[in-house]
Amino acid sequence: MNARLIKLWQDLQGSYYFIPGIMALGSIVLALITSQIDRTYDYTIFRKLGWFYSNTPDSARVILSTIAGSMITVAGVTFSMTMVAVSSAAAQYGPRLIGNFMRDRANQFTLGTFTSTFVYCLIILRVARTGDEGDAKDAIVDLVPNFSLLVALAMTLGSVAVLIYFVHHIPETLNVGNITSRVGRKLRDDIAATFPENLGDTDLHAKVDESDYDLQRSISIEAQAEGYLQAIDNEAIIKFAEKHDAVVRLQYRPGDFIIKGNVLLNVWMRDELSVELGNDFRRCFAMGRERTAYQNTLFLADELVEILGRALSPGINDPFTAINCMNWFHSATNAMSTARPPSAYRYDEQGNLRVIAHPISFDRFAGVLFGQSRPYVAADRNAALHMMTILTESAAEAKTPHQKDVLIRHLEELKETAMEVLPSKTDKADIKARFAEAKKMLKDRNHYLNRRNSQTWIGGRA
């Protein structure tokens, strides 16, 4: 699939109008079906139902008009409530979280329920008609859409249930704990698909001599548009490289900003690069005006850092929200350290090297989480102590010596920064004591396990 189509589909899924639009079209189809049933069959059973039976077109129109007017009014109210929630979240937690609220399926289905009920009643209104007086052969007879009216009443009852759920859902979406948990869980889930794990096959034991792929001997394909890279069509890149017996080196990953003239990728091939093939490769990249979470794990990490930074700002001063973000830092770091690191060299089904694309390293990932948040965390005593706890436990549970060294380095840098910015001597003493204990635990595994299994700062409280 073309990368622009991938981007379009992602934009449609993340838009606030896509699902309501689909539901409105579905209500039109439903109205055509039920009105045709009313024209074709004479359901005498409705007379026996009594309360569900309307004996005149005028009464049916009154009911349908009442439902339609109520639904469009409630739809306006729900839209206003959603905008208030979005504005509040953007101001308090950061503008990059707006997309999370717009992609919320509950909000989309709520608006779709009310608008589709309105559209359905509006179409059925034109079906109910009053007949001509007299017995002329071509006289228009009364048409009371009882079956359609019964469906409209059922949709109305469903809309009331959705409204009750929506009133409950809006406060939940503004709960900062729910916001951070959604971002944190998605971050942990996306680590399993860290770019370029889904790009071709990999052989971690294969040895590639990169001197064979000198950039000076490659063909550069430059960008003809600019913006944030939002999507890469991985399958198409493999297909084009295999078809022309080429090796491709990707220079950017989703989330990077590209300007016109930047080299998107380098290609090594025997034949000369045609204009058509160059355009084919360019179409594998889709750019937009903003970063998105699609194929971009670091975007979610940046969202957590942004929530943490705003929580620790002087205007908000909420260290417990920051601590909640740090707990999800711990979860993501654990997932990153235990995941199988993808190779930079990607192969086709025949085992031929086709793509060179260096994945996100553990150093880079830890730098985004712990490096970017360090200035905010170090200035708050409670946040700094908890971050040192997270770094200590993560380093002790690291799967490789390199990962452990990276986390220890961040621990040391946090301690140094906190000692510089914290004004209180007591707070500085707490930081020094916590750091000394952390170093002792990291050097002695048995000491770490003893503290981990006791009612201390590194362990549980039960």
Coordinates of C-alpha atoms in Angstrom, one line a residue:
M1 CA 0.0 0.0 0.0
N2 CA 1.3 3.5 -0.8
A3 CA 2.6 5.3 2.2
R4 CA 0.2 8.2 1.6
L5 CA -2.7 5.8 1.6
I6 CA -1.5 4.4 4.9
K7 CA -1.3 8.0 6.3
L8 CA -4.8 8.8 5.0
W9 CA -6.2 5.7 6.6
Q10 CA -4.5 6.5 9.9
D11 CA -5.8 10.1 9.7
L12 CA -9.3 8.9 9.0
Q13 CA -9.2 6.5 12.0
G14 CA -7.9 9.2 14.2
S15 CA -10.4 11.8 13.1
Y16 CA -13.4 12.8 15.0
Y17 CA -15.8 12.6 12.1
F18 CA -15.0 9.3 10.4
I19 CA -17.0 6.9 12.7
P20 CA -19.9 9.4 13.1
G21 CA -19.9 9.8 9.3
I22 CA -20.1 6.0 8.7
M23 CA -22.8 5.7 11.3
A24 CA -24.8 8.5 9.6
L25 CA -24.5 6.7 6.3
G26 CA -25.6 3.5 8.0
S27 CA -28.7 5.3 9.4
I28 CA -29.6 6.4 5.8
V29 CA -29.5 2.8 4.6
L30 CA -31.5 1.6 7.6
A31 CA -34.1 4.3 6.9
L32 CA -34.5 3.2 3.3
I33 CA -34.9 -0.4 4.4
T34 CA -37.5 0.2 7.1
S35 CA -39.5 2.7 5.0
Q36 CA -39.6 0.1 2.2
I37 CA -40.9 -2.5 4.7
D38 CA -43.6 0.0 5.8
R39 CA -44.7 0.6 2.1
T40 CA -44.7 -3.1 1.3
Y41 CA -46.3 -4.8 4.3
D42 CA -49.3 -4.0 6.5
Y43 CA -48.3 -5.0 10.0
T44 CA -51.6 -5.4 11.8
I45 CA -49.6 -6.6 14.8
F46 CA -48.8 -3.0 15.7
R47 CA -52.5 -2.4 16.4
K48 CA -52.3 -5.0 19.1
L49 CA -49.2 -3.5 20.6
G50 CA -51.1 -0.4 21.4
W51 CA -48.4 1.9 22.9
F52 CA -46.1 1.3 19.9
Y53 CA -48.9 1.9 17.4
S54 CA -49.5 5.3 15.7
N55 CA -52.8 5.5 13.9
T56 CA -52.2 8.8 12.0
P57 CA -49.4 10.2 10.0
D58 CA -49.5 13.5 11.9
S59 CA -48.9 11.8 15.2
A60 CA -46.0 9.8 13.7
R61 CA -44.5 13.1 12.4
V62 CA -44.8 14.7 15.8
I63 CA -42.9 11.8 17.4
L64 CA -40.2 11.8 14.8
S65 CA -39.8 15.6 14.9
T66 CA -39.5 15.5 18.7
I67 CA -36.8 12.7 18.5
A68 CA -34.9 14.5 15.7
G69 CA -34.9 17.8 17.5
S70 CA -33.8 16.3 20.8
M71 CA -31.0 14.2 19.2
I72 CA -29.4 17.1 17.3
T73 CA -29.5 19.2 20.5
V74 CA -27.9 16.5 22.6
A75 CA -25.3 16.0 19.9
G76 CA -24.3 19.6 20.2
V77 CA -24.0 19.3 23.9
T78 CA -21.8 16.2 23.7
F79 CA -19.6 17.9 21.1
S80 CA -19.2 20.9 23.5
M81 CA -18.4 18.6 26.4
T82 CA -15.7 16.9 24.3
M83 CA -14.2 20.2 23.2
V84 CA -14.1 21.3 26.9
A85 CA -12.3 18.1 27.8
V86 CA -9.8 18.5 24.9
S87 CA -9.1 22.1 25.8
S88 CA -8.6 21.3 29.5
A89 CA -6.3 18.4 28.7
A90 CA -4.3 20.4 26.2
A91 CA -3.8 23.2 28.7
Q92 CA -2.9 20.9 31.7
Y93 CA -1.2 17.9 30.1
G94 CA 0.1 19.2 26.8
P95 CA -1.2 19.8 23.2
R96 CA 0.2 16.6 21.9
L97 CA -2.4 14.7 23.9
I98 CA -5.3 16.3 21.9
G99 CA -5.0 13.5 19.3
N100 CA -5.6 10.9 22.1
F101 CA -9.0 12.5 22.9
M102 CA -9.9 12.9 19.2
R103 CA -9.1 9.2 18.6
D104 CA -11.2 8.1 21.7
R105 CA -13.7 5.6 20.2
A106 CA -16.2 6.2 23.0
N107 CA -16.4 9.9 22.1
Q108 CA -16.7 9.1 18.4
F109 CA -19.4 6.5 18.8
T110 CA -21.4 8.8 21.1
L111 CA -21.5 11.6 18.6
G112 CA -22.3 9.0 15.8
T113 CA -25.2 7.6 17.8
F114 CA -26.9 10.9 18.2
T115 CA -26.3 12.1 14.6
S116 CA -27.4 8.8 13.1
T117 CA -30.6 8.9 15.1
F118 CA -31.2 12.4 13.9
V119 CA -30.6 11.6 10.3
Y120 CA -32.8 8.5 10.5
C121 CA -35.7 10.4 11.9
L122 CA -35.3 13.1 9.4
I123 CA -35.5 10.7 6.5
I124 CA -38.5 8.8 7.9
L125 CA -40.3 12.2 8.4
R126 CA -40.7 12.5 4.6
V127 CA -42.2 8.9 4.4
A128 CA -45.1 9.6 6.7
R129 CA -47.8 11.1 4.6
T130 CA -51.5 12.1 4.8
G131 CA -53.8 10.6 2.1
D132 CA -56.3 12.4 -0.1
E133 CA -60.0 12.6 0.9
G134 CA -62.3 10.7 -1.4
D135 CA -62.4 7.5 -3.3
A136 CA -60.6 8.4 -6.5
K137 CA -58.7 5.6 -8.2
D138 CA -55.3 7.4 -8.0
A139 CA -55.9 9.0 -4.6
I140 CA -52.9 9.0 -2.2
V141 CA -53.5 6.8 0.8
D142 CA -52.2 7.4 4.3
L143 CA -48.8 5.9 5.1
V144 CA -48.0 5.5 8.8
P145 CA -44.5 4.1 9.1
N146 CA -45.1 2.1 12.2
F147 CA -42.2 -0.2 11.8
S148 CA -39.8 2.7 11.1
L149 CA -41.3 4.5 14.1
L150 CA -40.6 1.5 16.3
V151 CA -37.0 1.4 15.1
A152 CA -36.7 5.2 15.9
L153 CA -37.9 4.6 19.4
A154 CA -35.4 1.8 19.9
M155 CA -32.6 4.1 18.6
T156 CA -33.8 6.8 21.0
L157 CA -33.6 4.4 24.0
G158 CA -30.2 3.4 22.9
S159 CA -29.1 7.0 22.6
V160 CA -30.3 7.7 26.2
A161 CA -28.1 4.8 27.4
V162 CA -25.2 6.2 25.4
L163 CA -25.7 9.6 26.9
I164 CA -25.6 8.2 30.4
Y165 CA -22.3 6.3 29.6
F166 CA -20.9 9.5 28.0
V167 CA -21.5 11.6 31.1
H168 CA -19.6 8.9 33.1
H169 CA -16.9 8.6 30.4
I170 CA -15.9 12.3 30.2
P171 CA -14.6 12.7 33.8
E172 CA -12.7 9.4 33.3
T173 CA -10.9 10.8 30.3
L174 CA -9.7 13.8 32.3
N175 CA -8.3 11.7 35.1
V176 CA -4.6 12.0 34.8
G177 CA -4.0 8.5 36.0
N178 CA -6.1 7.1 33.1
I179 CA -4.3 9.4 30.7
T180 CA -0.8 8.3 31.7
S181 CA -1.9 4.6 31.9
R182 CA -3.2 4.7 28.3
V183 CA 0.0 6.3 27.0
G184 CA 2.2 4.0 29.1
R185 CA 0.4 0.8 28.0
K186 CA 0.5 1.8 24.4
L187 CA 4.2 2.6 24.7
R188 CA 4.9 -0.8 26.2
D189 CA 2.9 -2.5 23.5
D190 CA 4.6 -0.6 20.7
I191 CA 8.0 -1.5 21.9
A192 CA 7.3 -5.1 20.6
A193 CA 7.0 -3.5 17.1
T194 CA 9.9 -1.1 17.4
F195 CA 11.0 0.1 13.9
P196 CA 12.2 -1.7 11.8
E197 CA 11.2 -5.1 13.4
N198 CA 8.3 -5.4 10.8
L199 CA 10.6 -4.7 7.9
G200 CA 11.6 -7.9 6.0
D201 CA 13.4 -10.8 7.8
T202 CA 16.4 -10.5 10.1
D203 CA 19.4 -12.6 10.9
L204 CA 21.1 -11.4 14.0
H205 CA 24.1 -13.7 13.4
A206 CA 24.8 -12.4 9.9
K207 CA 28.0 -10.4 9.5
V208 CA 27.7 -7.5 7.0
D209 CA 30.8 -5.6 5.9
E210 CA 29.5 -2.0 5.7
S211 CA 32.5 -1.0 3.7
D212 CA 30.8 -2.7 0.8
Y213 CA 28.1 -0.1 1.1
D214 CA 30.0 3.1 1.1
L215 CA 27.7 6.1 0.8
Q216 CA 30.0 7.7 -1.7
R217 CA 29.2 4.9 -4.1
S218 CA 25.5 5.0 -3.6
I219 CA 22.7 6.7 -5.4
S220 CA 21.0 9.3 -3.2
I221 CA 17.2 9.8 -3.4
E222 CA 16.3 13.3 -2.0
A223 CA 13.0 14.4 -0.5
Q224 CA 10.8 16.6 -2.6
A225 CA 8.5 17.6 0.2
E226 CA 9.1 18.6 3.8
G227 CA 7.5 18.0 7.2
Y228 CA 7.5 15.2 9.8
L229 CA 7.9 11.7 8.5
Q230 CA 4.6 10.0 9.5
A231 CA 4.6 6.6 7.8
I232 CA 6.9 4.3 5.8
D233 CA 5.6 1.6 3.5
N234 CA 8.0 -1.1 4.6
E235 CA 6.6 -3.8 2.3
A236 CA 6.9 -1.6 -0.8
I237 CA 10.6 -0.8 0.0
I238 CA 11.4 -4.5 0.2
K239 CA 9.5 -5.2 -3.0
F240 CA 11.2 -2.5 -5.0
A241 CA 14.6 -3.4 -3.7
E242 CA 14.1 -7.1 -4.5
K243 CA 12.7 -6.3 -8.0
H244 CA 15.7 -4.3 -9.0
D245 CA 18.3 -6.3 -7.0
A246 CA 19.2 -3.3 -4.9
V247 CA 20.2 -2.6 -1.3
V248 CA 18.6 0.4 0.4
R249 CA 19.9 2.4 3.4
L250 CA 17.1 4.4 5.2
Q251 CA 18.2 7.7 6.6
Y252 CA 15.1 8.6 8.6
R253 CA 12.6 6.9 10.8
P254 CA 9.0 8.0 11.6
G255 CA 9.0 11.1 13.8
D256 CA 12.0 12.8 12.2
F257 CA 11.7 16.2 10.5
I258 CA 12.7 16.3 6.8
I259 CA 13.2 19.3 4.6
K260 CA 13.4 19.5 0.8
G261 CA 16.7 18.2 -0.4
N262 CA 17.5 15.9 2.5
V263 CA 18.6 12.4 1.5
L264 CA 15.7 10.0 2.2
L265 CA 17.6 6.9 1.4
N266 CA 20.7 5.6 -0.4
V267 CA 20.5 2.9 -3.0
W268 CA 23.2 0.5 -4.2
M269 CA 22.2 -1.2 -7.5
R270 CA 23.9 -2.3 -10.7
D271 CA 21.7 -0.3 -13.1
E272 CA 21.1 3.4 -13.2
L273 CA 18.3 4.7 -11.0
S274 CA 15.4 5.6 -13.3
V275 CA 13.1 8.6 -12.5
E276 CA 10.2 6.2 -12.1
L277 CA 12.0 4.0 -9.5
G278 CA 13.1 7.1 -7.6
N279 CA 9.5 8.3 -7.5
D280 CA 8.4 4.8 -6.4
F281 CA 10.8 5.0 -3.4
R282 CA 9.6 8.5 -2.5
R283 CA 6.0 7.3 -2.4
C284 CA 7.0 4.9 0.3
F285 CA 7.4 7.9 2.6
A286 CA 4.4 10.0 3.9
M287 CA 5.0 13.3 5.5
G288 CA 2.7 15.7 7.5
R289 CA 2.6 18.8 9.6
E290 CA 2.9 17.0 13.0
R291 CA 4.4 13.9 14.7
T292 CA 2.1 11.0 15.2
A293 CA 2.3 7.8 17.3
Y294 CA 2.1 5.6 14.1
Q295 CA 5.4 3.7 13.7
N296 CA 6.9 6.1 16.2
T297 CA 7.5 4.7 19.6
L298 CA 9.5 7.7 20.8
F299 CA 6.4 9.9 20.3
L300 CA 4.7 8.1 23.2
A301 CA 7.8 8.4 25.3
D302 CA 7.8 12.1 24.6
E303 CA 4.1 12.3 25.7
L304 CA 5.0 10.8 29.1
V305 CA 7.9 13.2 29.5
E306 CA 5.6 16.1 28.6
I307 CA 3.0 15.1 31.2
L308 CA 5.8 14.8 33.8
G309 CA 7.3 18.1 32.9
R310 CA 4.0 20.0 33.2
A311 CA 3.2 18.2 36.4
L312 CA 6.4 19.5 38.0
S313 CA 6.1 23.0 36.6
P314 CA 5.7 25.8 39.3
G315 CA 2.2 26.5 38.1
I316 CA 0.9 23.0 38.7
N317 CA 3.5 21.5 41.2
D318 CA 2.0 17.9 41.2
P319 CA 4.9 15.5 42.0
F320 CA 2.5 12.5 42.3
T321 CA 1.4 12.8 38.7
A322 CA 5.1 12.9 37.8
I323 CA 5.7 9.8 40.0
N324 CA 2.9 8.0 38.1
C325 CA 4.7 8.8 34.8
M326 CA 7.9 7.4 36.2
N327 CA 6.2 4.1 37.1
W328 CA 5.3 3.8 33.4
F329 CA 8.9 4.8 32.6
H330 CA 9.9 1.7 34.6
S331 CA 7.4 -0.5 32.7
A332 CA 8.7 0.7 29.3
T333 CA 12.3 0.4 30.3
N334 CA 11.7 -3.2 31.4
A335 CA 10.0 -4.0 28.1
M336 CA 12.8 -2.4 26.1
S337 CA 15.5 -4.3 28.0
T338 CA 13.8 -7.7 27.6
A339 CA 12.8 -7.3 24.0
R340 CA 14.9 -8.9 21.3
P341 CA 16.9 -6.1 19.6
P342 CA 16.1 -6.0 15.9
S343 CA 19.0 -6.1 13.5
A344 CA 19.9 -3.2 11.3
Y345 CA 20.1 -5.5 8.3
R346 CA 16.9 -6.7 6.7
Y347 CA 16.6 -9.5 4.2
D348 CA 14.1 -10.7 1.6
E349 CA 12.5 -14.2 1.6
Q350 CA 15.5 -15.5 -0.4
G351 CA 18.0 -14.4 2.3
N352 CA 19.4 -11.4 0.3
L353 CA 20.2 -8.2 2.1
R354 CA 17.8 -5.5 1.0
V355 CA 17.5 -2.8 3.6
I356 CA 19.8 -1.3 6.2
A357 CA 17.9 0.6 8.8
H358 CA 19.3 1.1 12.3
P359 CA 16.7 0.6 15.0
I360 CA 16.1 2.7 18.1
S361 CA 18.9 1.8 20.5
F362 CA 18.5 1.3 24.3
D363 CA 20.7 4.3 24.8
R364 CA 18.4 6.5 22.7
F365 CA 15.3 5.2 24.4
A366 CA 16.7 5.7 27.9
G367 CA 17.9 9.2 26.9
V368 CA 14.4 10.2 25.9
L369 CA 12.8 9.0 29.1
F370 CA 15.5 9.8 31.7
G371 CA 17.6 12.4 30.0
Q372 CA 14.8 14.7 28.9
S373 CA 13.0 14.5 32.2
R374 CA 16.1 15.0 34.3
P375 CA 15.8 18.9 34.6
Y376 CA 12.3 18.6 35.9
V377 CA 12.8 15.7 38.2
A378 CA 16.0 17.0 39.8
A379 CA 14.3 20.1 41.0
D380 CA 11.8 18.2 43.1
R381 CA 12.9 16.2 46.1
N382 CA 10.0 13.6 46.0
A383 CA 10.3 13.1 42.2
A384 CA 14.1 12.8 42.4
L385 CA 14.0 10.1 45.1
H386 CA 11.4 8.1 43.2
M387 CA 13.3 8.4 39.9
M388 CA 16.4 7.1 41.7
T389 CA 14.4 4.2 42.9
I390 CA 13.2 3.4 39.3
L391 CA 16.7 3.7 37.9
T392 CA 18.2 1.5 40.6
E393 CA 15.6 -1.3 40.1
S394 CA 15.8 -1.0 36.3
A395 CA 19.6 -1.2 36.4
A396 CA 19.6 -4.2 38.8
E397 CA 17.1 -6.0 36.4
A398 CA 18.9 -5.1 33.2
K399 CA 19.6 -8.0 30.9
T400 CA 23.0 -6.9 29.5
P401 CA 26.0 -5.1 31.1
H402 CA 25.6 -2.3 28.5
Q403 CA 22.0 -1.6 29.6
K404 CA 23.1 -1.6 33.2
D405 CA 25.9 0.9 32.5
V406 CA 23.5 3.2 30.6
L407 CA 21.0 3.3 33.5
I408 CA 23.7 3.8 36.1
R409 CA 25.0 6.7 34.1
H410 CA 21.5 8.3 34.2
L411 CA 21.4 7.6 37.9
E412 CA 24.7 9.4 38.5
E413 CA 23.7 12.4 36.3
L414 CA 20.4 12.7 38.2
K415 CA 22.2 12.8 41.5
E416 CA 24.6 15.4 40.3
T417 CA 21.9 17.6 38.9
A418 CA 19.7 17.3 42.0
M419 CA 22.7 18.3 44.2
E420 CA 23.1 21.4 42.1
V421 CA 19.5 22.6 41.9
L422 CA 17.9 21.5 45.2
P423 CA 18.1 24.4 47.7
S424 CA 17.6 22.5 51.0
K425 CA 20.5 20.8 52.7
T426 CA 18.1 18.2 54.1
D427 CA 16.9 17.4 50.6
K428 CA 20.5 17.1 49.4
A429 CA 21.3 14.8 52.2
D430 CA 18.4 12.5 51.3
I431 CA 19.6 12.4 47.7
K432 CA 23.1 11.5 48.8
A433 CA 21.9 8.8 51.1
R434 CA 19.6 7.3 48.4
F435 CA 22.4 7.4 45.9
A436 CA 24.9 5.7 48.2
E437 CA 22.4 2.9 49.0
A438 CA 21.6 2.5 45.3
K439 CA 25.3 2.1 44.5
K440 CA 25.7 -0.5 47.2
M441 CA 22.7 -2.4 46.0
L442 CA 24.0 -2.4 42.4
K443 CA 27.3 -3.7 43.5
D444 CA 26.0 -6.5 45.7
R445 CA 23.2 -8.6 44.2
N446 CA 22.4 -10.3 47.5
H447 CA 22.1 -7.0 49.2
Y448 CA 19.8 -5.8 46.5
L449 CA 17.6 -8.9 46.8
N450 CA 17.4 -8.5 50.6
R451 CA 16.3 -4.9 50.3
R452 CA 14.0 -5.8 47.4
N453 CA 12.2 -8.4 49.5
S454 CA 11.9 -6.2 52.6
Q455 CA 9.7 -3.3 53.5
T456 CA 12.1 -0.7 52.3
W457 CA 12.1 2.0 49.6
I458 CA 13.0 -0.4 46.8
G459 CA 10.6 -3.1 47.8
G460 CA 6.9 -3.5 48.5
R461 CA 5.0 -2.3 51.5
A462 CA 2.9 -5.4 52.3

